[in-house]
Short mmCIF file of C-alpha atoms and ligand atoms in Angstrom, two decimals:
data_model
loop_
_atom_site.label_atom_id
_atom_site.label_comp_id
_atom_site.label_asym_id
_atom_site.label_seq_id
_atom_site.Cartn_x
_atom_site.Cartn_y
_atom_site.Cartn_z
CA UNK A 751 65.89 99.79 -8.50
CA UNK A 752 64.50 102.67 -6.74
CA UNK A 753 66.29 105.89 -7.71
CA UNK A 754 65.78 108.24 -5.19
CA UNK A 755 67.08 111.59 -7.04
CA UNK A 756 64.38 111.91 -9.91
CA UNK A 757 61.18 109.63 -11.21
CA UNK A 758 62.30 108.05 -14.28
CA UNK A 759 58.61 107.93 -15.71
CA UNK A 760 56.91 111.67 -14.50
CA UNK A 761 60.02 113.45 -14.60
CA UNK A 762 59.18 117.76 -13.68
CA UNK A 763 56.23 117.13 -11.45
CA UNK A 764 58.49 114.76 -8.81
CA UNK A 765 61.64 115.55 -7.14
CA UNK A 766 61.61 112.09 -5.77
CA UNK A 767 61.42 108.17 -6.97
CA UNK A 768 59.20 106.32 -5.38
CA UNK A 769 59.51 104.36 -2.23
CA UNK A 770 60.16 100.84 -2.25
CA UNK A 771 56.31 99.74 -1.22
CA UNK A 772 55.01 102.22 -3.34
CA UNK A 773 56.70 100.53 -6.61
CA UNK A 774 55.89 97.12 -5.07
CA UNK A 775 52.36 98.22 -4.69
CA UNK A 776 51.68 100.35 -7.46
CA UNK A 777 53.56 97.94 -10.43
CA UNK A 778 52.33 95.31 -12.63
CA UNK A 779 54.70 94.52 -15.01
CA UNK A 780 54.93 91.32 -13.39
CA UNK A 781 51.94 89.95 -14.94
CA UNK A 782 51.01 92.74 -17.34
CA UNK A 783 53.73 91.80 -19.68
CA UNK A 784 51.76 88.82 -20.69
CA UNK A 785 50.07 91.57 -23.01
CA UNK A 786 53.53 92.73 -24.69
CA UNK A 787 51.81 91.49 -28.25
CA UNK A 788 48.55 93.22 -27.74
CA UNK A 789 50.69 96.85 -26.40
CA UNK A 790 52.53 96.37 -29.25
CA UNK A 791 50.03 95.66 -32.41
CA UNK A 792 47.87 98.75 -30.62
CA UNK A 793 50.93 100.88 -30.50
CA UNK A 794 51.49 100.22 -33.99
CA UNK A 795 48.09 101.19 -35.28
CA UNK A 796 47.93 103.56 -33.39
CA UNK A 797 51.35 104.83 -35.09
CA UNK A 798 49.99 103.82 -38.26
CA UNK A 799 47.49 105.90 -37.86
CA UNK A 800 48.71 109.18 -36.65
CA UNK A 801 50.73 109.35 -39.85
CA UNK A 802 48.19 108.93 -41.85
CA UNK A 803 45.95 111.58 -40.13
CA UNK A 804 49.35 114.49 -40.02
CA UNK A 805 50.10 114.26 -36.85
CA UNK A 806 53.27 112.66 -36.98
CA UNK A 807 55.13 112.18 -40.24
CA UNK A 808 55.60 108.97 -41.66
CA UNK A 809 59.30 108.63 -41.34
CA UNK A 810 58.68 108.69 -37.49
CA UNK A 811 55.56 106.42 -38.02
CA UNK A 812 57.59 104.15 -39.60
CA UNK A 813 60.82 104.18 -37.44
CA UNK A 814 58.40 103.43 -34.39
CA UNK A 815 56.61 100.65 -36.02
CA UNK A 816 59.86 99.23 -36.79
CA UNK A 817 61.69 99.66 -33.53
CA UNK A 818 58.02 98.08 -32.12
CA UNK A 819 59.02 94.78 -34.00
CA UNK A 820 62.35 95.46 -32.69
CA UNK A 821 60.96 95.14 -29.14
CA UNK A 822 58.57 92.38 -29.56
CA UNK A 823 61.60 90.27 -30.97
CA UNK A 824 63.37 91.08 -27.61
CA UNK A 825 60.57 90.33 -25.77
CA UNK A 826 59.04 86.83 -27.51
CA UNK A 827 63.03 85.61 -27.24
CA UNK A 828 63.27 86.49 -23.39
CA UNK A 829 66.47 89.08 -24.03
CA UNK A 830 64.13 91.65 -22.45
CA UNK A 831 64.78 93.05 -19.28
CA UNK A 832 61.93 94.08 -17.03
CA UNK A 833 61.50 96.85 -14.97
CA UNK A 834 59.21 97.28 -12.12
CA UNK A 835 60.38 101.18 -12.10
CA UNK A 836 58.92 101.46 -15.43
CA UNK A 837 55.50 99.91 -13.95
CA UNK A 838 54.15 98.39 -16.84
CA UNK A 839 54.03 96.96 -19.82
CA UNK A 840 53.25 100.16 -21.88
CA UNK A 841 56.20 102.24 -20.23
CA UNK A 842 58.44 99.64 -20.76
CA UNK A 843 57.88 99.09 -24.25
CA UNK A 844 57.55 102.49 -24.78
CA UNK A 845 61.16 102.87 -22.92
CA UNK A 846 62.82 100.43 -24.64
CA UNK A 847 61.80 101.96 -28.08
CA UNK A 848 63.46 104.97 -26.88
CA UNK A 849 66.71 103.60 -26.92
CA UNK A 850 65.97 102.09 -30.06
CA UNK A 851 64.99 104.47 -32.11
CA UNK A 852 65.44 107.63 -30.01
CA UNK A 853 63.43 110.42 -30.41
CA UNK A 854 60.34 109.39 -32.66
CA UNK A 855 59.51 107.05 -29.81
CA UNK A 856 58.67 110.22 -28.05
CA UNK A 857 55.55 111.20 -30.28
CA UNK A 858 53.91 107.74 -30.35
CA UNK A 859 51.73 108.24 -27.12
CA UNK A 860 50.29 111.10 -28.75
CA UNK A 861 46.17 111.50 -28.51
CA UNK A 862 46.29 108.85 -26.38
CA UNK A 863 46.48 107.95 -22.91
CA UNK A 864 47.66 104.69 -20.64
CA UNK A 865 43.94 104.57 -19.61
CA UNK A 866 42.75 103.54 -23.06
CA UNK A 867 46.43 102.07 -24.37
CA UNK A 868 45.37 99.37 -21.55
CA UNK A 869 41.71 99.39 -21.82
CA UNK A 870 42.43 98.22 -25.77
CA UNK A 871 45.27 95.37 -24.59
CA UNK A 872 43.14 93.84 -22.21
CA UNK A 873 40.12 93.68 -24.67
CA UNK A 874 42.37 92.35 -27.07
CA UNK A 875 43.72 89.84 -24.91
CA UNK A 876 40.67 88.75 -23.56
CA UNK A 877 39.11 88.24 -27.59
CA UNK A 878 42.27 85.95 -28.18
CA UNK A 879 41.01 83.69 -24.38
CA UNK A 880 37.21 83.76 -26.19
CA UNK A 881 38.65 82.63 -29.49
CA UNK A 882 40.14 79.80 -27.57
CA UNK A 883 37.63 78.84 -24.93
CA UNK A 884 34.98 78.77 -28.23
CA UNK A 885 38.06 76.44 -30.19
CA UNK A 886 38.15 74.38 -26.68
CA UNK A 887 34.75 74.08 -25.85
CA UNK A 888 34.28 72.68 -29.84
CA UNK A 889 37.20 70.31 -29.85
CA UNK A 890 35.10 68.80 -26.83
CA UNK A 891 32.15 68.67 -27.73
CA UNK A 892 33.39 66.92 -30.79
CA UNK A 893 35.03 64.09 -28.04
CA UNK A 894 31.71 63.71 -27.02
CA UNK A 895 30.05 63.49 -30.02
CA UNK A 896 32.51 60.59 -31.04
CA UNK A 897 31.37 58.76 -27.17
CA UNK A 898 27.96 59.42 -28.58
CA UNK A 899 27.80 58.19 -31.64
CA UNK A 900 29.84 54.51 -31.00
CA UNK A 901 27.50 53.94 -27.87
CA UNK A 902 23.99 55.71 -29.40
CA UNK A 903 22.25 52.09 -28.15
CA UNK A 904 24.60 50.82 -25.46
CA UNK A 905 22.31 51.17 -21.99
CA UNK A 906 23.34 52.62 -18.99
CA UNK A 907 21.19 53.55 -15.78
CA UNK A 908 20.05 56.82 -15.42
CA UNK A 909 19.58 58.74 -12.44
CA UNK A 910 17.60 61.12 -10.40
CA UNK A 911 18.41 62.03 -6.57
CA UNK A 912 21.69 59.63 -7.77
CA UNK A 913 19.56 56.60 -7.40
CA UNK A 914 18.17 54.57 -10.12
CA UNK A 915 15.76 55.75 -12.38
CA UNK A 916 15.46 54.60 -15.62
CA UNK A 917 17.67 53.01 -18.35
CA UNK A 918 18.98 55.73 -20.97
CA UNK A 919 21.20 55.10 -23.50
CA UNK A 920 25.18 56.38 -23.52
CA UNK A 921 25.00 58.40 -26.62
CA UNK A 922 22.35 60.28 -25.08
CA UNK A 923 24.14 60.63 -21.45
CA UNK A 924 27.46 62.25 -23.97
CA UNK A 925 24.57 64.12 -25.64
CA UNK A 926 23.60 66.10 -22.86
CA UNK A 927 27.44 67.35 -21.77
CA UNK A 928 27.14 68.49 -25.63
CA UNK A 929 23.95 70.64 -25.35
CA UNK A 930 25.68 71.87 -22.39
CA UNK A 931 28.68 72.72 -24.08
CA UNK A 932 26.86 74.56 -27.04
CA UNK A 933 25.25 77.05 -24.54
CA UNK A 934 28.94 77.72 -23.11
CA UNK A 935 29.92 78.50 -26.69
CA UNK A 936 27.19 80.38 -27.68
CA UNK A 937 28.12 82.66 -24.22
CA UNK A 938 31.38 83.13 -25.33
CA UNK A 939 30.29 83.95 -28.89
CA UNK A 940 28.00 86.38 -27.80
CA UNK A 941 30.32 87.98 -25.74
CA UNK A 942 32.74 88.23 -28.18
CA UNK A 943 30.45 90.00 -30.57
CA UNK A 944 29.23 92.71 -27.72
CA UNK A 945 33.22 93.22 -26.78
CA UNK A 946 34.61 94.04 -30.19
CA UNK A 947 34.60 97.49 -29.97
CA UNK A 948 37.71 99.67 -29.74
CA UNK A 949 38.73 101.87 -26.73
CA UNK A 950 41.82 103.16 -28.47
CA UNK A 951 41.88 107.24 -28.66
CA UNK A 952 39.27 108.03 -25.66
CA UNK A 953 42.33 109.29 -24.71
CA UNK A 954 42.94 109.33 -20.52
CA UNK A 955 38.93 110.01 -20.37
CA UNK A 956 37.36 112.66 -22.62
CA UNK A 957 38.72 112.22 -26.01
CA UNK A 958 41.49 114.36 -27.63
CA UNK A 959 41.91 117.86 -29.26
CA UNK A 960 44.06 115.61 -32.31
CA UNK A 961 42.45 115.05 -35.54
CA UNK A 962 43.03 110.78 -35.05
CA UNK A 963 40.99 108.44 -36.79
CA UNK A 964 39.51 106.13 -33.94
CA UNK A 965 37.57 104.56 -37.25
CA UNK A 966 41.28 103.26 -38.86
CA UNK A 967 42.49 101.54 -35.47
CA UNK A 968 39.38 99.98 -34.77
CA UNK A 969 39.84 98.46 -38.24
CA UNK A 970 43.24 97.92 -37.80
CA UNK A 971 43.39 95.67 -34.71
CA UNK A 972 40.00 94.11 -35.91
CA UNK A 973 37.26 96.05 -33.95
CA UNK A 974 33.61 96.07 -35.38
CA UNK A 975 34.06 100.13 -34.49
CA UNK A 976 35.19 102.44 -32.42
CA UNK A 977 33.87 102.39 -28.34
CA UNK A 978 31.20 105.81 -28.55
CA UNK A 979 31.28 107.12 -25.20
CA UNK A 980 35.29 108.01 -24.38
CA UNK A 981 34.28 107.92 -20.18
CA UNK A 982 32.56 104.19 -20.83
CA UNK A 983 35.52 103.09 -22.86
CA UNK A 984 38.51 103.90 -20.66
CA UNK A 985 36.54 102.57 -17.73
CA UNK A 986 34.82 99.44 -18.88
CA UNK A 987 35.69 96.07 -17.69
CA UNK A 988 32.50 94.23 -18.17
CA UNK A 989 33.95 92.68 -21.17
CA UNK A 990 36.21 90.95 -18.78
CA UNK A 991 33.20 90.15 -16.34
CA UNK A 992 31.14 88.39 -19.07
CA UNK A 993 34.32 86.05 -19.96
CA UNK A 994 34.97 85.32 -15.96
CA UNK A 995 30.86 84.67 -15.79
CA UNK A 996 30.43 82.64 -19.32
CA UNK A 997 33.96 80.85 -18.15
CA UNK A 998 32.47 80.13 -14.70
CA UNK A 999 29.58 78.69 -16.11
CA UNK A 1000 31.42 76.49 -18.66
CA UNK A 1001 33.66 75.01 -15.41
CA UNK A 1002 30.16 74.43 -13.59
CA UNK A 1003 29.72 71.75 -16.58
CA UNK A 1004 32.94 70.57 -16.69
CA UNK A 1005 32.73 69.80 -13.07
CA UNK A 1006 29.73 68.16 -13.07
CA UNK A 1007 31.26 65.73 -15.98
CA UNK A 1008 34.33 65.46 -13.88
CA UNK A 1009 32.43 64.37 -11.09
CA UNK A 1010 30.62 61.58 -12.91
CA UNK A 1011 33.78 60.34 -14.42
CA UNK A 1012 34.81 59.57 -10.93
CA UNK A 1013 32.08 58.01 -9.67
CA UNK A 1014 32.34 56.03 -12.91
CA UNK A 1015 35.45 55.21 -12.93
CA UNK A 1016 35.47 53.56 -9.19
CA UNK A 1017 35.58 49.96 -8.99
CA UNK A 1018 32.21 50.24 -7.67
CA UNK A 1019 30.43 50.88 -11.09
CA UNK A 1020 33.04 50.56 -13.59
CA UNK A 1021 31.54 52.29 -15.98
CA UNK A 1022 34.17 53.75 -17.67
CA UNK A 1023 38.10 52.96 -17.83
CA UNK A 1024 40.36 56.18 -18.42
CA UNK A 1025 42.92 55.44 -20.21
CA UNK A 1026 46.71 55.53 -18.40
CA UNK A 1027 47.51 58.99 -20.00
CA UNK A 1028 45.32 60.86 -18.20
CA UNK A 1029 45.15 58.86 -14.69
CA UNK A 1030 47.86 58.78 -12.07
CA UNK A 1031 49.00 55.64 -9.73
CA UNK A 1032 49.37 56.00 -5.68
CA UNK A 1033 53.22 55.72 -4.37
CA UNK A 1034 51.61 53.13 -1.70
CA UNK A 1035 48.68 51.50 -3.09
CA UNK A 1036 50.02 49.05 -5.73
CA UNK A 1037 46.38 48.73 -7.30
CA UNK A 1038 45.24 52.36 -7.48
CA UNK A 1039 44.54 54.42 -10.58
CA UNK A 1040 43.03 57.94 -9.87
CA UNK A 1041 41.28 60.35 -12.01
CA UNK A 1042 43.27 62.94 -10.76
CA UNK A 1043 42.35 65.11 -14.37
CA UNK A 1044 38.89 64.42 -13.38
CA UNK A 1045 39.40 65.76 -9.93
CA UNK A 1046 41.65 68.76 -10.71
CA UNK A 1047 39.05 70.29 -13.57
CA UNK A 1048 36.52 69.47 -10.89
CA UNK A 1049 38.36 71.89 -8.71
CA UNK A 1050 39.23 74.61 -11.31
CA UNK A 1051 35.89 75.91 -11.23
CA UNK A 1052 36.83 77.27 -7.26
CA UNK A 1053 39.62 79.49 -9.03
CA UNK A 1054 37.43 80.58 -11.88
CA UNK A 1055 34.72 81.82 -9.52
CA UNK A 1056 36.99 83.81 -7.37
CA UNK A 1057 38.19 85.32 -10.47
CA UNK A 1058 34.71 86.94 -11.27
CA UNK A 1059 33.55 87.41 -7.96
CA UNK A 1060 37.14 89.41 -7.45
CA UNK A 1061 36.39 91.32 -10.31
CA UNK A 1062 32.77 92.27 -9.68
CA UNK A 1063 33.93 93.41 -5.87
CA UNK A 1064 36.81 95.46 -7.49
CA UNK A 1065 34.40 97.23 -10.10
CA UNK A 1066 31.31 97.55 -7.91
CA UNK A 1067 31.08 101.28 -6.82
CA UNK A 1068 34.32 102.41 -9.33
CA UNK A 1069 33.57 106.31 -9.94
CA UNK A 1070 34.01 107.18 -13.35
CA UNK A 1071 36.34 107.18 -15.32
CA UNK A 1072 39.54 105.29 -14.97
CA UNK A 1073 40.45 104.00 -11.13
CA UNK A 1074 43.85 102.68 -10.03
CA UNK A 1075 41.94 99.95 -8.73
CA UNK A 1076 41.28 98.78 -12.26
CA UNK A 1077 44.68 97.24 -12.70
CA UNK A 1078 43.23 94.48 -10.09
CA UNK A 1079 41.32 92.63 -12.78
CA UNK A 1080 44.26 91.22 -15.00
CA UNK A 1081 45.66 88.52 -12.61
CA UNK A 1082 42.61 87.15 -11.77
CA UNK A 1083 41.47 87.23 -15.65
CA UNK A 1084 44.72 85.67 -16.60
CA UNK A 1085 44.70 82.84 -13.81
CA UNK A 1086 41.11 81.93 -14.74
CA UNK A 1087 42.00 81.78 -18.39
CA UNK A 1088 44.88 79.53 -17.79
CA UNK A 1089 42.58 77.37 -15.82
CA UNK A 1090 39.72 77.06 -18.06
CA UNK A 1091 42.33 76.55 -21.47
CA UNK A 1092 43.89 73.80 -19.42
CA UNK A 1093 40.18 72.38 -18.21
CA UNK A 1094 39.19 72.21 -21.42
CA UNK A 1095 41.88 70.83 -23.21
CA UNK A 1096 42.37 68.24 -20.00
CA UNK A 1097 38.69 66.71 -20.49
CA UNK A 1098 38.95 66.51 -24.37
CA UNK A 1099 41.93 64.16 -23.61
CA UNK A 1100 40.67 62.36 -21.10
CA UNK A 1101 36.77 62.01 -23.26
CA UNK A 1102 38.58 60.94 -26.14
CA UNK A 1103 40.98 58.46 -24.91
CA UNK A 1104 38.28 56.82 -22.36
CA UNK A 1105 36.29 53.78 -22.60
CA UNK A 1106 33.04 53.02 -22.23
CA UNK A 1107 32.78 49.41 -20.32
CA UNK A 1108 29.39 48.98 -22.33
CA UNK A 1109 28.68 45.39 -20.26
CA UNK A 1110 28.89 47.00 -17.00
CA UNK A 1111 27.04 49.96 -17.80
CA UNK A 1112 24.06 47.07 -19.09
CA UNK A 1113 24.60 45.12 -15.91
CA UNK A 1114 24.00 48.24 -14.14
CA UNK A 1115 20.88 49.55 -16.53
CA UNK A 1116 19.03 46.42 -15.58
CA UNK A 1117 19.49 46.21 -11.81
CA UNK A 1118 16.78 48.72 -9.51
CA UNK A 1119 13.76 48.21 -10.64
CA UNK A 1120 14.86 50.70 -13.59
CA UNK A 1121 11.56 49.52 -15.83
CA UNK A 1122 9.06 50.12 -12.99
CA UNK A 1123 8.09 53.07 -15.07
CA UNK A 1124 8.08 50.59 -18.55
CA UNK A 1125 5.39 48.54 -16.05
CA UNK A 1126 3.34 50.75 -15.00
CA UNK A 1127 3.03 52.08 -18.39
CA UNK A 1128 2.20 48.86 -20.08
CA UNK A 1129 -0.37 48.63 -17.26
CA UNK A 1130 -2.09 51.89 -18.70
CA UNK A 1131 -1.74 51.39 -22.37
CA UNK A 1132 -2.67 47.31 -21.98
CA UNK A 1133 -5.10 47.16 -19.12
CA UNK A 1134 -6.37 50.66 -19.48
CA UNK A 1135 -5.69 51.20 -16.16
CA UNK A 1136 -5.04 54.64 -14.85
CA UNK A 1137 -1.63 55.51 -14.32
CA UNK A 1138 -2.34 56.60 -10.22
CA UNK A 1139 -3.56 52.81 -10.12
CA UNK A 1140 -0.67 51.42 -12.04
CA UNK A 1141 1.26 53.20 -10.58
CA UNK A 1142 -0.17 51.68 -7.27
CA UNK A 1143 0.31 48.10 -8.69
CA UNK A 1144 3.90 48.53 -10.02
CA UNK A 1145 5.01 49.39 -6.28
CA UNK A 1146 3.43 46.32 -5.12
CA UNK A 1147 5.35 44.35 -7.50
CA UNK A 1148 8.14 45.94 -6.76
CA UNK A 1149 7.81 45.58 -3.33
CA UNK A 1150 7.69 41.61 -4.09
CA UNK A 1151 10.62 41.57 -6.36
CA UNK A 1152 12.94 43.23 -3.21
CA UNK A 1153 11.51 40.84 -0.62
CA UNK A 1154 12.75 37.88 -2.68
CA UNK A 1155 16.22 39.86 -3.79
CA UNK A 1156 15.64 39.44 -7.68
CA UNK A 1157 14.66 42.21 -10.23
CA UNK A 1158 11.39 42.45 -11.92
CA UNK A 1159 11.82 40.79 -14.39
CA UNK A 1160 12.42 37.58 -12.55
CA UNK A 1161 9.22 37.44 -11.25
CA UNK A 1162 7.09 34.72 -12.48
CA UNK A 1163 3.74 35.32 -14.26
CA UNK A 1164 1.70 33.78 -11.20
CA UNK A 1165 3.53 36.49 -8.99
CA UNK A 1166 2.12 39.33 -11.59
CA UNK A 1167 -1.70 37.86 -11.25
CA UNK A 1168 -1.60 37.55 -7.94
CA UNK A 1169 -1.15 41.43 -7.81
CA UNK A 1170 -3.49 42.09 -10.66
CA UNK A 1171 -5.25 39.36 -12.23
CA UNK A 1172 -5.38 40.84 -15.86
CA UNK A 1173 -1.72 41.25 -16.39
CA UNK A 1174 -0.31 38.67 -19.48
CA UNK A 1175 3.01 37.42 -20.84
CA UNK A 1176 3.07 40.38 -23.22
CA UNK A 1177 4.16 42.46 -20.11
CA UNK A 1178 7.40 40.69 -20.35
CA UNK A 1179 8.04 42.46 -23.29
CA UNK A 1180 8.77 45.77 -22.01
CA UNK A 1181 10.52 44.70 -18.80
CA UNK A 1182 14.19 44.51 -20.71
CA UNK A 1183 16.71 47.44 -20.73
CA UNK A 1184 16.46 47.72 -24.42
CA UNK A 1185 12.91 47.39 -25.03
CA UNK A 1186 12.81 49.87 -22.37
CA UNK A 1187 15.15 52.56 -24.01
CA UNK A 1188 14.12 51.75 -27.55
CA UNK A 1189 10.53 52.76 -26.59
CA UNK A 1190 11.57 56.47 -25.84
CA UNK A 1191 11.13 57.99 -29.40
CA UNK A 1192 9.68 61.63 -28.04
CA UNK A 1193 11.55 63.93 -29.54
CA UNK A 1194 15.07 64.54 -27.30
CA UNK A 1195 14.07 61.09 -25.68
CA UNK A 1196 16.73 57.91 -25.13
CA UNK A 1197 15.75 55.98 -27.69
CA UNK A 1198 18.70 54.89 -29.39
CA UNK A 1199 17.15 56.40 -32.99
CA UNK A 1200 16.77 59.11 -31.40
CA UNK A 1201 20.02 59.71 -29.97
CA UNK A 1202 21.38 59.12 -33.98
CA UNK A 1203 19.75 61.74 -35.41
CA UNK A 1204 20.75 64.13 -32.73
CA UNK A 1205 24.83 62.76 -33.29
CA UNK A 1206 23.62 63.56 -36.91
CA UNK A 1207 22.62 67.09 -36.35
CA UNK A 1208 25.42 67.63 -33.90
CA UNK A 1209 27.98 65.87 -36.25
CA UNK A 1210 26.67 68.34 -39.14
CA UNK A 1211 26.70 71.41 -36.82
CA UNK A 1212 30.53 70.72 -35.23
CA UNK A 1213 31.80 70.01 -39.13
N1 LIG B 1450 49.06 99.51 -15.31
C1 LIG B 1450 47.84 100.24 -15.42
C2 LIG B 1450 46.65 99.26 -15.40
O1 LIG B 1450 46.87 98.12 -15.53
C3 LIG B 1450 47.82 100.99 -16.70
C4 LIG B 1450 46.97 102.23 -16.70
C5 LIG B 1450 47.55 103.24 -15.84
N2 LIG B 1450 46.86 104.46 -15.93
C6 LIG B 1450 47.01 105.45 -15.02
N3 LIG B 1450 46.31 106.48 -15.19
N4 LIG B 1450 47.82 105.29 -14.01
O2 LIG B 1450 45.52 99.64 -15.21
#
């Protein structure tokens, strides 16, 4: 591949092609060419444009927008062939419209420069991965919604330290993934609205000497306006760092509902059955079904945060303007992409298609002493009692209820009054899961009415 007489792409300046390392090294068509549509809409605004500013005429404008199709075609049906020599994506669609079209193809990279050719296709590939984590991250929350609204009074434990703590309701465990979720979005959103500004025409680093309209191919490939600074432009890839950071985040969630789904999916709490599309069997153990999904988006998240902390190493302490080194942060963009598309869409399935196993889940509410906290509070708002001392009280009966192996509210009246003498029948009332829940109207609380007008809002919101 190597020719060793002449350097097909700097031609004058070098007697000599490059040596084999040096192309393997120094090339990333490899992965680059996963930006072929974005080099080629820019290319063709940027065409566009130099027509309509005199710099090239339009016949030539038009022949190269044309032969651009041309080359796209070749590309998007796999007939195009590849060539490391030509480095990357821009030189080899830029070669290839040479033999199209011939000489035309020669004025296109006029008033501009590879630095801010790729500088645009990596913006504009990274807008299309925001557009979709923001369309992911909504088609899940909208699973979860669903979970939420079918089981807004179905009781579950809930946990602190992973231990029991008190009884919440389903809808409003879903609920929380969903709040979660609408931060992630609104990340990505934001980003996208700080990104949408267009490198193309800061030229290699300081601009050109052409008349171009930086204005008209902002427009064009749907920029709010033109980058301002030509040094920033060509050398920014913090657009890139706020998707690996705002995609990290998004896969700490993910994991942490990944997690859960295994714990609750063991035949230790059955709490939820996934269905058999998005589990996997063992080739030994007859019984098995594993969450594999669950356990692979769990892991994604390791990928996703070596792609931003490779990124941050690779920009930290970058001169200005453009650095060789800068071609480092497409892989690791692209892989974490990938990842967090397939997360996404991977936990919608498995969200939507899962069951809740609502009589487990009640079992489960009801067992630890979960309305300790229901007691002591009836102890206050009944007997008066400060909460220190009911507090104080509720441990003893506690304390009574695990020396004979029942729950609390097994415990007989007589056992209450012989702990405190004032406490009635009434307190009986608030001992059961769904007295216990129902009694949580604060606003954001568990109570099941609660919990509906937040599926409401969220319902209204999601569309
Ligand atoms: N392949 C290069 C990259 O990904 C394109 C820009 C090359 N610019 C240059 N001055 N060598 O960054």
């Amino acid at each position: 591949m190597t020719d060793k007489s002449s350097n097909q792409m700097w031609g004058g300046r070098f007697a000599a092609g490059p040596d084999a390392i040096m192309e393997a090294i120094n090339a990333s068509i490899g992965f680059d060419q996963r930006m072929a549509a974005q080099d080629i809409a820019g290319s063709r605004a940027h065409a566009a444009m130099l027509a309509k500013a005199g710099i090239i005429t339009d016949k030539d404008a038009e022949a190269i927008r044309e032969g651009l199709l041309t080359v796209l075609s070749e590309i998007d049906s796999g007939k195009f062939n590849f060539s490391a020599a030509l480095e990357d994506i821009h030189m080899n669609v830029e070669a290839r419209l040479k033999e199209i079209i011939g000489e035309p193809a020669g004025r296109l990279h006029t008033g501009r420069s590879r630095n801010d050719q790729v500088a645009t296709d990596f913006k504009l590939w990274v807008r299309d991965q925001m557009d979709a984590a923001i369309a992911g991250i909504e088609a899940l929350m909208k699973a979860l919604v669903a979970q939420a609204e079918a089981g807004a009074d179905w009781v579950m434990p809930g946990f602190t330290h992973l231990q029991t703590a008190q009884p919440v309701t389903w809808g409003h465990h879903m609920l929380a993934y969903v709040e979660m979720l609408a931060r992630d979005r609104s990340r990505f959103v934001d980003a996208r609205k700080r990104m949408n500004e267009s490198p193309l025409g800061a030229a290699a680093l300081a601009g050109t000497s052409f008349p171009i309209d930086r204005h008209m191919t902002a427009e064009a490939l749907g920029f709010d306006r033109p980058a301002a600074n030509s040094l920033d432009a060509v050398s920014d890839r913090d657009f890139a760092l706020d998707f690996l950071s705002a995609s990290s985040i998004c896969a700490i969630h993910l994991s942490r509902l990944s997690e859960e789904l295994v714990i609750w999916s063991s035949a230790q709490f059955r709490f939820v059955t996934l269905s058999d599309r998005f589990s996997t069997g063992s080739s030994i153990m007859p019984q098995k079904k594993n969450p594999d999904a669950a356990e692979l988006i769990r892991a994604k998240i390791g990928r996703i945060f070596g792609a931003n902390t490779a990124l941050t190493i690779v920009m930290k302490g970058l001169p200005l303007a453009y650095s060789k080194d800068m071609q480092e942060d497409k892989e690791q963009t692209f892989d974490a992409a990938d990842s967090l598309m397939l997360a996404l869409a991977a936990m919608e399935g498995m969200v939507k298609d899962m069951s809740a196993n609502r009589d487990s889940l009640e079992a489960a509410a009801g067992s630890g002493f979960s309305t300790a906290t229901d007691l002591a509070d009836w102890l206050v708002r009944a007997l008066n009692m400060p909460f220190r001392d009911a507090h104080h009280v509720t441990g003893t009966l506690v304390a009574m209820a695990e020396s004979r192996g029942c729950d609390l509210p097994d415990l007989t009246l007589e056992d209450m009054k012989s702990v405190h003498e004032h406490i009635t029948e009434d307190v009986f009332g608030v001992l059961g899961v769904h007295n216990s829940v129902a009694s949580r109207t604060s606003y954001g609380g568990t109570a099941p009415s609660e919990v509906r007008k937040q599926v409401a809002r969220w319902k209204d919101l999601l569309g």
